[in-house]
Amino acid sequence: MTYEVTVEPTGEVITVEEGQSILHAALRQGVWLPFACGHGTCATCKCRVLEGDVDIGEASPFALMEMEREEGLILTCCAIPESDVTIEADIDVDDDFMGFTVNDYQATVTNIEDLSPTIKGITFQLDSSMEFQAGQYVNVSIPGVEGTRAFSIANTPSDNQVLELHVRLLPGGLGTTYLHEQLRVGDSLDVSGPYGQFFTRYSDPKDVIFIAGGSGLSSPQSMILDLIERGDDRKIYLFQGARNLSELYNRERFEQLQKNHSNFHYIPALNEPEATDEWTGYHCFVHEAVNQYFDGKCEGHKAYLCGPPPMIDAAITTLMQARLFERDIHMERFVSAADTSDGASKSALFKRI
């Protein structure tokens, strides 16, 4: 059985299979709806049901409050139609968003390497080319794990048959444990993508600040390499935060990039360096390094933040105190399956990720 979902105010019609979410169907039919996390926690895909019946699915009570549910609001990433439906969406497409259609791929592992004691770099060969924007992510199906897991793409869009992921081992995490301990070169996994509203705004000429923590380096790596590949001459600042030197992965790569490109600046920060690290750089959290480097004045820049929620929250506060506001701050929170179960969500100050 299928249902038709009409999207107002555009009037576009989506055909939705039984048990399929509205967003899942829309992305595969080239119909754009606002979204970010795709897992019912960020509220970016919130829409209003005008007509018809919808099962709201597993929407987080923090992202979709009880009062909103009673008013007919849904999250399209979770909502499953039970009849033909008409929804009203806030269609506000960013000029730089390319809107590539989501497709399914088979990804075969070609390389696995230890980037740090807790992070592996996994490279796949895709069975067909995937168009994506630097900064976007894919969903990966992992054997024995319910649902999918989201990972940001670390390679550039020009390498469209390759998929590089940075995977941090989460204590007790079923998906990341499998990828760290059981996945082998030659294995194949099902992947879908691209997803997400985290991408470079090329039409805005402002200099850019990237702030990355942990495996959150993956998206900025793709975005920075893409900017340089395009010959973009704006100033690019990468602030990479880690606990100690062993966790500061790909450091040599970015140091070499800095030597080769005068507009690229690499600023790493360690918050708990080991005595044996002999660290002479910033000894603080990464958001504190941003504040010190720019002397509390970040106006006139675009900022892209990627990493765990505490880092994102601290960086937002720092940037806003340094005179940078919502229109120039874009972020991607690395939220685990455990985080989604305890209601982790994005800041209410921001409509987008």
mmCIF file of C-alpha atoms in Angstrom:
data_model
loop_
_atom_site.group_PDB
_atom_site.id
_atom_site.type_symbol
_atom_site.label_atom_id
_atom_site.label_comp_id
_atom_site.label_asym_id
_atom_site.label_seq_id
_atom_site.Cartn_x
_atom_site.Cartn_y
_atom_site.Cartn_z
ATOM 1 C CA MET A 1 0.000 0.000 0.000
ATOM 2 C CA THR A 2 1.176 3.547 -0.750
ATOM 3 C CA TYR A 3 0.002 6.968 0.337
ATOM 4 C CA GLU A 4 0.325 10.394 -1.243
ATOM 5 C CA VAL A 5 1.747 13.258 0.797
ATOM 6 C CA THR A 6 1.139 16.760 -0.540
ATOM 7 C CA VAL A 7 3.635 19.373 0.600
ATOM 8 C CA GLU A 8 2.354 22.918 0.988
ATOM 9 C CA PRO A 9 3.034 25.657 -0.007
ATOM 10 C CA THR A 10 4.832 24.135 -3.028
ATOM 11 C CA GLY A 11 2.108 21.620 -3.903
ATOM 12 C CA GLU A 12 4.652 18.846 -4.569
ATOM 13 C CA VAL A 13 3.355 15.300 -4.104
ATOM 14 C CA ILE A 14 5.372 12.433 -2.621
ATOM 15 C CA THR A 15 4.482 8.749 -2.884
ATOM 16 C CA VAL A 16 5.180 7.054 0.454
ATOM 17 C CA GLU A 17 5.364 3.289 0.914
ATOM 18 C CA GLU A 18 3.633 1.701 3.900
ATOM 19 C CA GLY A 19 5.909 1.977 6.960
ATOM 20 C CA GLN A 20 8.181 4.559 5.276
ATOM 21 C CA SER A 21 8.797 7.985 6.829
ATOM 22 C CA ILE A 22 7.786 11.108 4.940
ATOM 23 C CA LEU A 23 11.350 12.449 4.887
ATOM 24 C CA HIS A 24 12.814 9.130 3.722
ATOM 25 C CA ALA A 25 10.430 9.110 0.748
ATOM 26 C CA ALA A 26 10.917 12.795 -0.074
ATOM 27 C CA LEU A 27 14.716 12.633 -0.231
ATOM 28 C CA ARG A 28 14.581 9.651 -2.594
ATOM 29 C CA GLN A 29 12.175 11.467 -4.920
ATOM 30 C CA GLY A 30 14.121 14.706 -5.118
ATOM 31 C CA VAL A 31 11.597 16.664 -3.042
ATOM 32 C CA TRP A 32 13.358 18.939 -0.573
ATOM 33 C CA LEU A 33 12.131 19.173 3.010
ATOM 34 C CA PRO A 34 14.074 20.819 5.848
ATOM 35 C CA PHE A 35 16.038 18.277 7.905
ATOM 36 C CA ALA A 36 19.326 17.742 9.711
ATOM 37 C CA CYS A 37 19.814 14.803 12.104
ATOM 38 C CA GLY A 38 17.279 12.447 10.508
ATOM 39 C CA HIS A 39 16.714 10.665 13.844
ATOM 40 C CA GLY A 40 13.996 12.660 15.604
ATOM 41 C CA THR A 41 16.188 14.711 17.933
ATOM 42 C CA CYS A 42 16.964 18.093 16.355
ATOM 43 C CA ALA A 43 13.466 19.320 15.321
ATOM 44 C CA THR A 44 14.719 20.812 12.042
ATOM 45 C CA CYS A 45 12.174 18.778 10.041
ATOM 46 C CA LYS A 46 9.156 19.901 12.093
ATOM 47 C CA CYS A 47 6.013 20.333 9.957
ATOM 48 C CA ARG A 48 2.273 20.712 10.493
ATOM 49 C CA VAL A 49 -0.324 18.147 9.359
ATOM 50 C CA LEU A 50 -3.199 19.934 7.588
ATOM 51 C CA GLU A 51 -5.132 16.838 6.512
ATOM 52 C CA GLY A 52 -4.851 13.094 7.051
ATOM 53 C CA ASP A 53 -3.591 10.667 9.666
ATOM 54 C CA VAL A 54 0.056 10.245 10.682
ATOM 55 C CA ASP A 55 1.881 8.041 13.185
ATOM 56 C CA ILE A 56 4.430 10.408 14.778
ATOM 57 C CA GLY A 57 6.885 7.532 15.324
ATOM 58 C CA GLU A 58 9.835 7.767 17.710
ATOM 59 C CA ALA A 59 10.149 11.551 17.863
ATOM 60 C CA SER A 60 12.043 12.765 20.910
ATOM 61 C CA PRO A 61 9.765 14.468 23.477
ATOM 62 C CA PHE A 62 12.372 17.231 23.664
ATOM 63 C CA ALA A 63 12.244 17.850 19.901
ATOM 64 C CA LEU A 64 8.460 17.458 19.636
ATOM 65 C CA MET A 65 6.713 18.454 22.842
ATOM 66 C CA GLU A 66 3.321 17.120 23.894
ATOM 67 C CA MET A 67 1.627 20.456 23.229
ATOM 68 C CA GLU A 68 3.043 20.501 19.687
ATOM 69 C CA ARG A 69 1.819 16.964 19.054
ATOM 70 C CA GLU A 70 -1.686 18.005 20.079
ATOM 71 C CA GLU A 71 -1.464 20.927 17.637
ATOM 72 C CA GLY A 72 -0.732 18.577 14.720
ATOM 73 C CA LEU A 73 3.013 19.093 14.445
ATOM 74 C CA ILE A 74 5.235 16.191 13.389
ATOM 75 C CA LEU A 75 8.870 15.427 12.617
ATOM 76 C CA THR A 76 8.955 14.163 9.033
ATOM 77 C CA CYS A 77 12.018 11.991 9.712
ATOM 78 C CA CYS A 78 9.905 9.877 12.081
ATOM 79 C CA ALA A 79 6.351 10.433 10.843
ATOM 80 C CA ILE A 80 4.703 7.573 8.935
ATOM 81 C CA PRO A 81 1.491 8.269 6.972
ATOM 82 C CA GLU A 82 -1.589 6.171 7.705
ATOM 83 C CA SER A 83 -3.660 7.811 4.931
ATOM 84 C CA ASP A 84 -3.158 10.392 2.193
ATOM 85 C CA VAL A 85 -1.774 13.442 3.969
ATOM 86 C CA THR A 86 -1.242 17.162 3.398
ATOM 87 C CA ILE A 87 1.543 18.842 5.378
ATOM 88 C CA GLU A 88 2.748 22.416 5.649
ATOM 89 C CA ALA A 89 6.530 22.804 5.664
ATOM 90 C CA ASP A 90 8.842 25.765 6.171
ATOM 91 C CA ILE A 91 10.449 25.647 2.716
ATOM 92 C CA ASP A 92 13.476 27.910 2.991
ATOM 93 C CA VAL A 93 16.231 26.426 0.835
ATOM 94 C CA ASP A 94 19.722 27.856 1.255
ATOM 95 C CA ASP A 95 21.083 29.230 -2.021
ATOM 96 C CA ASP A 96 24.195 27.040 -1.656
ATOM 97 C CA PHE A 97 22.273 23.803 -1.073
ATOM 98 C CA MET A 98 22.505 21.535 -4.130
ATOM 99 C CA GLY A 99 19.765 19.100 -3.086
ATOM 100 C CA PHE A 100 21.309 15.874 -4.354
ATOM 101 C CA THR A 101 18.895 12.948 -4.315
ATOM 102 C CA VAL A 102 19.452 10.329 -1.604
ATOM 103 C CA ASN A 103 20.292 6.893 -2.996
ATOM 104 C CA ASP A 104 21.314 3.482 -1.656
ATOM 105 C CA TYR A 105 24.805 2.065 -2.185
ATOM 106 C CA GLN A 106 26.865 -0.995 -1.427
ATOM 107 C CA ALA A 107 30.170 0.070 0.123
ATOM 108 C CA THR A 108 33.145 -2.321 0.137
ATOM 109 C CA VAL A 109 35.938 -1.747 2.653
ATOM 110 C CA THR A 110 39.292 -1.037 0.981
ATOM 111 C CA ASN A 111 41.304 0.236 3.950
ATOM 112 C CA ILE A 112 41.130 0.452 7.749
ATOM 113 C CA GLU A 113 43.690 2.456 9.726
ATOM 114 C CA ASP A 114 44.159 3.589 13.314
ATOM 115 C CA LEU A 115 43.979 7.383 13.305
ATOM 116 C CA SER A 116 44.200 7.579 17.096
ATOM 117 C CA PRO A 117 43.779 5.153 20.023
ATOM 118 C CA THR A 118 39.992 5.635 19.785
ATOM 119 C CA ILE A 119 39.360 6.618 16.147
ATOM 120 C CA LYS A 120 39.623 4.497 13.007
ATOM 121 C CA GLY A 121 39.667 5.757 9.445
ATOM 122 C CA ILE A 122 37.616 3.454 7.214
ATOM 123 C CA THR A 123 37.691 3.809 3.426
ATOM 124 C CA PHE A 124 35.064 2.240 1.164
ATOM 125 C CA GLN A 125 34.631 1.822 -2.555
ATOM 126 C CA LEU A 126 31.031 2.541 -3.618
ATOM 127 C CA ASP A 127 29.263 0.486 -6.261
ATOM 128 C CA SER A 128 28.251 3.703 -8.056
ATOM 129 C CA SER A 129 29.072 7.402 -7.837
ATOM 130 C CA MET A 130 27.453 9.459 -5.066
ATOM 131 C CA GLU A 131 26.996 13.178 -5.542
ATOM 132 C CA PHE A 132 27.292 15.059 -2.245
ATOM 133 C CA GLN A 133 28.344 18.363 -0.755
ATOM 134 C CA ALA A 134 31.398 18.575 1.473
ATOM 135 C CA GLY A 135 30.122 18.427 5.056
ATOM 136 C CA GLN A 136 27.229 16.030 4.477
ATOM 137 C CA TYR A 137 26.851 12.567 6.007
ATOM 138 C CA VAL A 138 25.719 9.026 5.195
ATOM 139 C CA ASN A 139 23.679 6.450 7.077
ATOM 140 C CA VAL A 140 25.357 3.059 7.481
ATOM 141 C CA SER A 141 23.594 -0.253 8.125
ATOM 142 C CA ILE A 142 25.668 -2.383 10.505
ATOM 143 C CA PRO A 143 25.115 -6.158 10.941
ATOM 144 C CA GLY A 144 23.287 -7.015 14.145
ATOM 145 C CA VAL A 145 22.484 -3.371 14.929
ATOM 146 C CA GLU A 146 18.935 -2.050 14.736
ATOM 147 C CA GLY A 147 18.451 0.975 12.504
ATOM 148 C CA THR A 148 21.357 2.862 10.960
ATOM 149 C CA ARG A 149 24.283 4.935 12.215
ATOM 150 C CA ALA A 150 25.229 8.327 10.779
ATOM 151 C CA PHE A 151 28.828 9.215 9.893
ATOM 152 C CA SER A 152 30.135 12.366 8.224
ATOM 153 C CA ILE A 153 32.015 12.064 4.953
ATOM 154 C CA ALA A 154 35.716 12.976 5.244
ATOM 155 C CA ASN A 155 36.740 12.864 1.568
ATOM 156 C CA THR A 156 36.006 15.506 -1.070
ATOM 157 C CA PRO A 157 33.032 15.413 -3.460
ATOM 158 C CA SER A 158 35.436 14.983 -6.380
ATOM 159 C CA ASP A 159 36.184 11.473 -5.034
ATOM 160 C CA ASN A 160 32.583 10.459 -5.608
ATOM 161 C CA GLN A 161 33.083 6.699 -5.699
ATOM 162 C CA VAL A 162 35.088 6.710 -2.469
ATOM 163 C CA LEU A 163 33.761 7.058 1.052
ATOM 164 C CA GLU A 164 36.106 7.922 3.927
ATOM 165 C CA LEU A 165 34.659 7.802 7.454
ATOM 166 C CA HIS A 166 36.238 8.588 10.829
ATOM 167 C CA VAL A 167 34.715 6.349 13.507
ATOM 168 C CA ARG A 168 35.290 6.916 17.212
ATOM 169 C CA LEU A 169 34.809 3.899 19.479
ATOM 170 C CA LEU A 170 32.002 4.619 21.932
ATOM 171 C CA PRO A 171 32.025 2.588 25.173
ATOM 172 C CA GLY A 172 29.160 0.119 24.874
ATOM 173 C CA GLY A 173 28.270 1.346 21.382
ATOM 174 C CA LEU A 174 27.080 -1.607 19.300
ATOM 175 C CA GLY A 175 27.681 0.060 15.957
ATOM 176 C CA THR A 176 31.108 1.546 16.616
ATOM 177 C CA THR A 177 32.268 -1.633 18.404
ATOM 178 C CA TYR A 178 31.410 -3.679 15.318
ATOM 179 C CA LEU A 179 33.220 -1.242 13.019
ATOM 180 C CA HIS A 180 36.302 -1.212 15.261
ATOM 181 C CA GLU A 181 36.516 -4.883 16.174
ATOM 182 C CA GLN A 182 34.786 -6.962 13.495
ATOM 183 C CA LEU A 183 34.859 -5.065 10.196
ATOM 184 C CA ARG A 184 37.544 -6.265 7.780
ATOM 185 C CA VAL A 185 38.916 -5.162 4.421
ATOM 186 C CA GLY A 186 36.731 -6.746 1.742
ATOM 187 C CA ASP A 187 33.529 -6.603 3.805
ATOM 188 C CA SER A 188 30.531 -4.758 2.340
ATOM 189 C CA LEU A 189 27.949 -2.606 4.104
ATOM 190 C CA ASP A 190 24.741 -0.929 2.903
ATOM 191 C CA VAL A 191 24.980 2.858 2.869
ATOM 192 C CA SER A 192 22.511 5.610 1.967
ATOM 193 C CA GLY A 193 23.100 9.293 1.383
ATOM 194 C CA PRO A 194 23.841 12.091 1.169
ATOM 195 C CA TYR A 195 22.101 13.696 4.131
ATOM 196 C CA GLY A 196 22.379 16.909 6.091
ATOM 197 C CA GLN A 197 22.351 20.694 5.913
ATOM 198 C CA PHE A 198 25.981 21.120 6.987
ATOM 199 C CA PHE A 199 27.894 22.397 3.963
ATOM 200 C CA THR A 200 30.076 25.313 2.892
ATOM 201 C CA ARG A 201 28.307 28.515 1.892
ATOM 202 C CA TYR A 202 30.415 29.309 -1.176
ATOM 203 C CA SER A 203 28.315 32.358 -2.101
ATOM 204 C CA ASP A 204 29.366 34.124 1.115
ATOM 205 C CA PRO A 205 32.949 35.424 0.704
ATOM 206 C CA LYS A 206 33.680 35.772 4.437
ATOM 207 C CA ASP A 207 36.797 34.105 5.844
ATOM 208 C CA VAL A 208 35.927 30.822 7.563
ATOM 209 C CA ILE A 209 36.573 29.340 10.996
ATOM 210 C CA PHE A 210 36.301 25.573 11.414
ATOM 211 C CA ILE A 211 36.105 24.198 14.960
ATOM 212 C CA ALA A 212 36.429 20.416 15.300
ATOM 213 C CA GLY A 213 36.551 18.047 18.251
ATOM 214 C CA GLY A 214 37.319 14.318 18.186
ATOM 215 C CA SER A 215 36.108 12.531 15.059
ATOM 216 C CA GLY A 216 34.207 15.737 14.282
ATOM 217 C CA LEU A 217 37.241 16.540 12.150
ATOM 218 C CA SER A 218 35.726 14.492 9.309
ATOM 219 C CA SER A 219 33.314 17.115 7.921
ATOM 220 C CA PRO A 220 35.755 20.045 8.242
ATOM 221 C CA GLN A 221 38.438 17.947 6.549
ATOM 222 C CA SER A 222 36.147 17.401 3.549
ATOM 223 C CA MET A 223 35.091 21.060 3.461
ATOM 224 C CA ILE A 224 38.628 22.435 3.773
ATOM 225 C CA LEU A 225 40.081 20.108 1.146
ATOM 226 C CA ASP A 226 37.190 21.008 -1.168
ATOM 227 C CA LEU A 227 37.770 24.759 -0.697
ATOM 228 C CA ILE A 228 41.468 24.370 -1.452
ATOM 229 C CA GLU A 229 40.762 22.082 -4.408
ATOM 230 C CA ARG A 230 38.479 24.779 -5.831
ATOM 231 C CA GLY A 231 41.250 27.375 -5.528
ATOM 232 C CA ASP A 232 39.242 29.423 -3.009
ATOM 233 C CA ASP A 233 41.426 32.253 -1.715
ATOM 234 C CA ARG A 234 39.528 33.224 1.453
ATOM 235 C CA LYS A 235 41.331 32.739 4.770
ATOM 236 C CA ILE A 236 40.595 29.352 6.318
ATOM 237 C CA TYR A 237 41.203 28.625 10.007
ATOM 238 C CA LEU A 238 41.011 25.089 11.402
ATOM 239 C CA PHE A 239 40.885 24.774 15.193
ATOM 240 C CA GLN A 240 41.242 21.109 16.142
ATOM 241 C CA GLY A 241 40.701 20.045 19.737
ATOM 242 C CA ALA A 242 41.848 16.828 21.402
ATOM 243 C CA ARG A 243 42.665 15.558 24.864
ATOM 244 C CA ASN A 244 46.315 14.712 24.175
ATOM 245 C CA LEU A 245 48.751 14.385 21.303
ATOM 246 C CA SER A 246 47.864 10.769 20.508
ATOM 247 C CA GLU A 247 44.242 11.832 19.887
ATOM 248 C CA LEU A 248 45.237 14.764 17.649
ATOM 249 C CA TYR A 249 44.955 12.780 14.451
ATOM 250 C CA ASN A 250 45.845 13.935 10.912
ATOM 251 C CA ARG A 251 47.991 16.673 12.438
ATOM 252 C CA GLU A 252 50.825 16.181 9.937
ATOM 253 C CA ARG A 253 48.393 16.393 7.032
ATOM 254 C CA PHE A 254 47.121 19.798 8.090
ATOM 255 C CA GLU A 255 50.568 21.104 8.975
ATOM 256 C CA GLN A 256 51.670 20.249 5.432
ATOM 257 C CA LEU A 257 48.538 21.877 4.039
ATOM 258 C CA GLN A 258 49.441 25.039 5.955
ATOM 259 C CA LYS A 259 52.945 25.028 4.436
ATOM 260 C CA ASN A 260 51.547 24.631 0.926
ATOM 261 C CA HIS A 261 48.690 27.156 1.130
ATOM 262 C CA SER A 262 49.231 30.610 2.619
ATOM 263 C CA ASN A 263 45.500 31.175 3.201
ATOM 264 C CA PHE A 264 45.124 28.074 5.406
ATOM 265 C CA HIS A 265 45.882 28.286 9.132
ATOM 266 C CA TYR A 266 45.974 25.233 11.411
ATOM 267 C CA ILE A 267 45.559 25.793 15.174
ATOM 268 C CA PRO A 268 45.462 22.628 17.323
ATOM 269 C CA ALA A 269 44.670 22.653 21.057
ATOM 270 C CA LEU A 270 45.130 19.981 23.746
ATOM 271 C CA ASN A 271 43.188 20.198 27.001
ATOM 272 C CA GLU A 272 45.043 17.402 28.859
ATOM 273 C CA PRO A 273 48.436 16.862 27.172
ATOM 274 C CA GLU A 274 50.700 14.144 28.563
ATOM 275 C CA ALA A 275 54.080 15.151 29.973
ATOM 276 C CA THR A 276 55.694 13.067 27.232
ATOM 277 C CA ASP A 277 53.833 15.074 24.558
ATOM 278 C CA GLU A 278 56.188 18.033 25.135
ATOM 279 C CA TRP A 279 53.314 20.178 23.894
ATOM 280 C CA THR A 280 54.053 23.864 23.203
ATOM 281 C CA GLY A 281 50.780 24.788 21.498
ATOM 282 C CA TYR A 282 47.464 25.869 23.001
ATOM 283 C CA HIS A 283 46.879 24.083 26.328
ATOM 284 C CA CYS A 284 43.107 24.528 26.686
ATOM 285 C CA PHE A 285 39.769 23.483 25.219
ATOM 286 C CA VAL A 286 39.345 24.211 21.533
ATOM 287 C CA HIS A 287 36.764 26.991 22.006
ATOM 288 C CA GLU A 288 39.182 28.731 24.370
ATOM 289 C CA ALA A 289 41.873 28.547 21.688
ATOM 290 C CA VAL A 290 39.499 30.301 19.266
ATOM 291 C CA ASN A 291 38.866 33.066 21.780
ATOM 292 C CA GLN A 292 42.570 33.546 22.493
ATOM 293 C CA TYR A 293 43.630 33.421 18.838
ATOM 294 C CA PHE A 294 41.100 36.051 17.740
ATOM 295 C CA ASP A 295 41.337 38.032 20.987
ATOM 296 C CA GLY A 296 37.582 37.716 21.504
ATOM 297 C CA LYS A 297 36.702 39.300 18.139
ATOM 298 C CA CYS A 298 35.274 36.906 15.528
ATOM 299 C CA GLU A 299 32.948 39.228 13.603
ATOM 300 C CA GLY A 300 33.296 39.144 9.830
ATOM 301 C CA HIS A 301 33.732 35.351 9.640
ATOM 302 C CA LYS A 302 31.646 32.282 8.876
ATOM 303 C CA ALA A 303 31.980 29.530 11.483
ATOM 304 C CA TYR A 304 31.472 25.789 11.031
ATOM 305 C CA LEU A 305 31.362 23.643 14.170
ATOM 306 C CA CYS A 306 31.535 19.855 14.228
ATOM 307 C CA GLY A 307 31.892 17.563 17.237
ATOM 308 C CA PRO A 308 30.199 16.371 20.437
ATOM 309 C CA PRO A 309 27.368 18.468 21.944
ATOM 310 C CA PRO A 310 29.389 19.913 24.900
ATOM 311 C CA MET A 311 32.032 21.233 22.499
ATOM 312 C CA ILE A 312 29.388 22.692 20.204
ATOM 313 C CA ASP A 313 27.598 24.441 23.081
ATOM 314 C CA ALA A 314 30.849 25.932 24.424
ATOM 315 C CA ALA A 315 31.902 27.085 20.949
ATOM 316 C CA ILE A 316 28.530 28.735 20.284
ATOM 317 C CA THR A 317 28.823 30.723 23.520
ATOM 318 C CA THR A 318 32.372 31.777 22.681
ATOM 319 C CA LEU A 319 31.485 32.847 19.132
ATOM 320 C CA MET A 320 28.405 34.797 20.171
ATOM 321 C CA GLN A 321 30.362 36.606 22.859
ATOM 322 C CA ALA A 322 32.913 37.369 20.137
ATOM 323 C CA ARG A 323 30.198 39.098 18.059
ATOM 324 C CA LEU A 324 29.284 36.268 15.700
ATOM 325 C CA PHE A 325 25.599 35.455 15.407
ATOM 326 C CA GLU A 326 23.232 32.768 14.121
ATOM 327 C CA ARG A 327 23.335 33.664 10.442
ATOM 328 C CA ASP A 328 27.089 33.017 10.363
ATOM 329 C CA ILE A 329 27.264 29.898 12.576
ATOM 330 C CA HIS A 330 26.616 26.447 11.150
ATOM 331 C CA MET A 331 27.021 23.227 13.106
ATOM 332 C CA GLU A 332 26.912 19.464 13.054
ATOM 333 C CA ARG A 333 26.514 17.746 16.421
ATOM 334 C CA PHE A 334 27.923 14.236 16.725
ATOM 335 C CA VAL A 335 25.079 12.601 18.666
ATOM 336 C CA SER A 336 25.302 8.901 19.534
ATOM 337 C CA ALA A 337 22.434 6.429 19.830
ATOM 338 C CA ALA A 338 22.753 6.765 23.614
ATOM 339 C CA ASP A 339 22.485 10.540 23.320
ATOM 340 C CA THR A 340 19.246 10.309 21.352
ATOM 341 C CA SER A 341 17.705 8.097 24.031
ATOM 342 C CA ASP A 342 18.342 10.630 26.782
ATOM 343 C CA GLY A 343 16.938 13.578 24.873
ATOM 344 C CA ALA A 344 20.076 15.281 23.623
ATOM 345 C CA SER A 345 19.133 17.945 21.134
ATOM 346 C CA LYS A 346 20.388 21.118 19.621
ATOM 347 C CA SER A 347 20.272 24.556 21.169
ATOM 348 C CA ALA A 348 16.852 26.192 21.025
ATOM 349 C CA LEU A 349 18.615 29.346 19.831
ATOM 350 C CA PHE A 350 19.284 27.805 16.452
ATOM 351 C CA LYS A 351 16.879 26.708 13.742
ATOM 352 C CA ARG A 352 19.480 24.968 11.643
ATOM 353 C CA ILE A 353 22.482 22.681 11.907
#
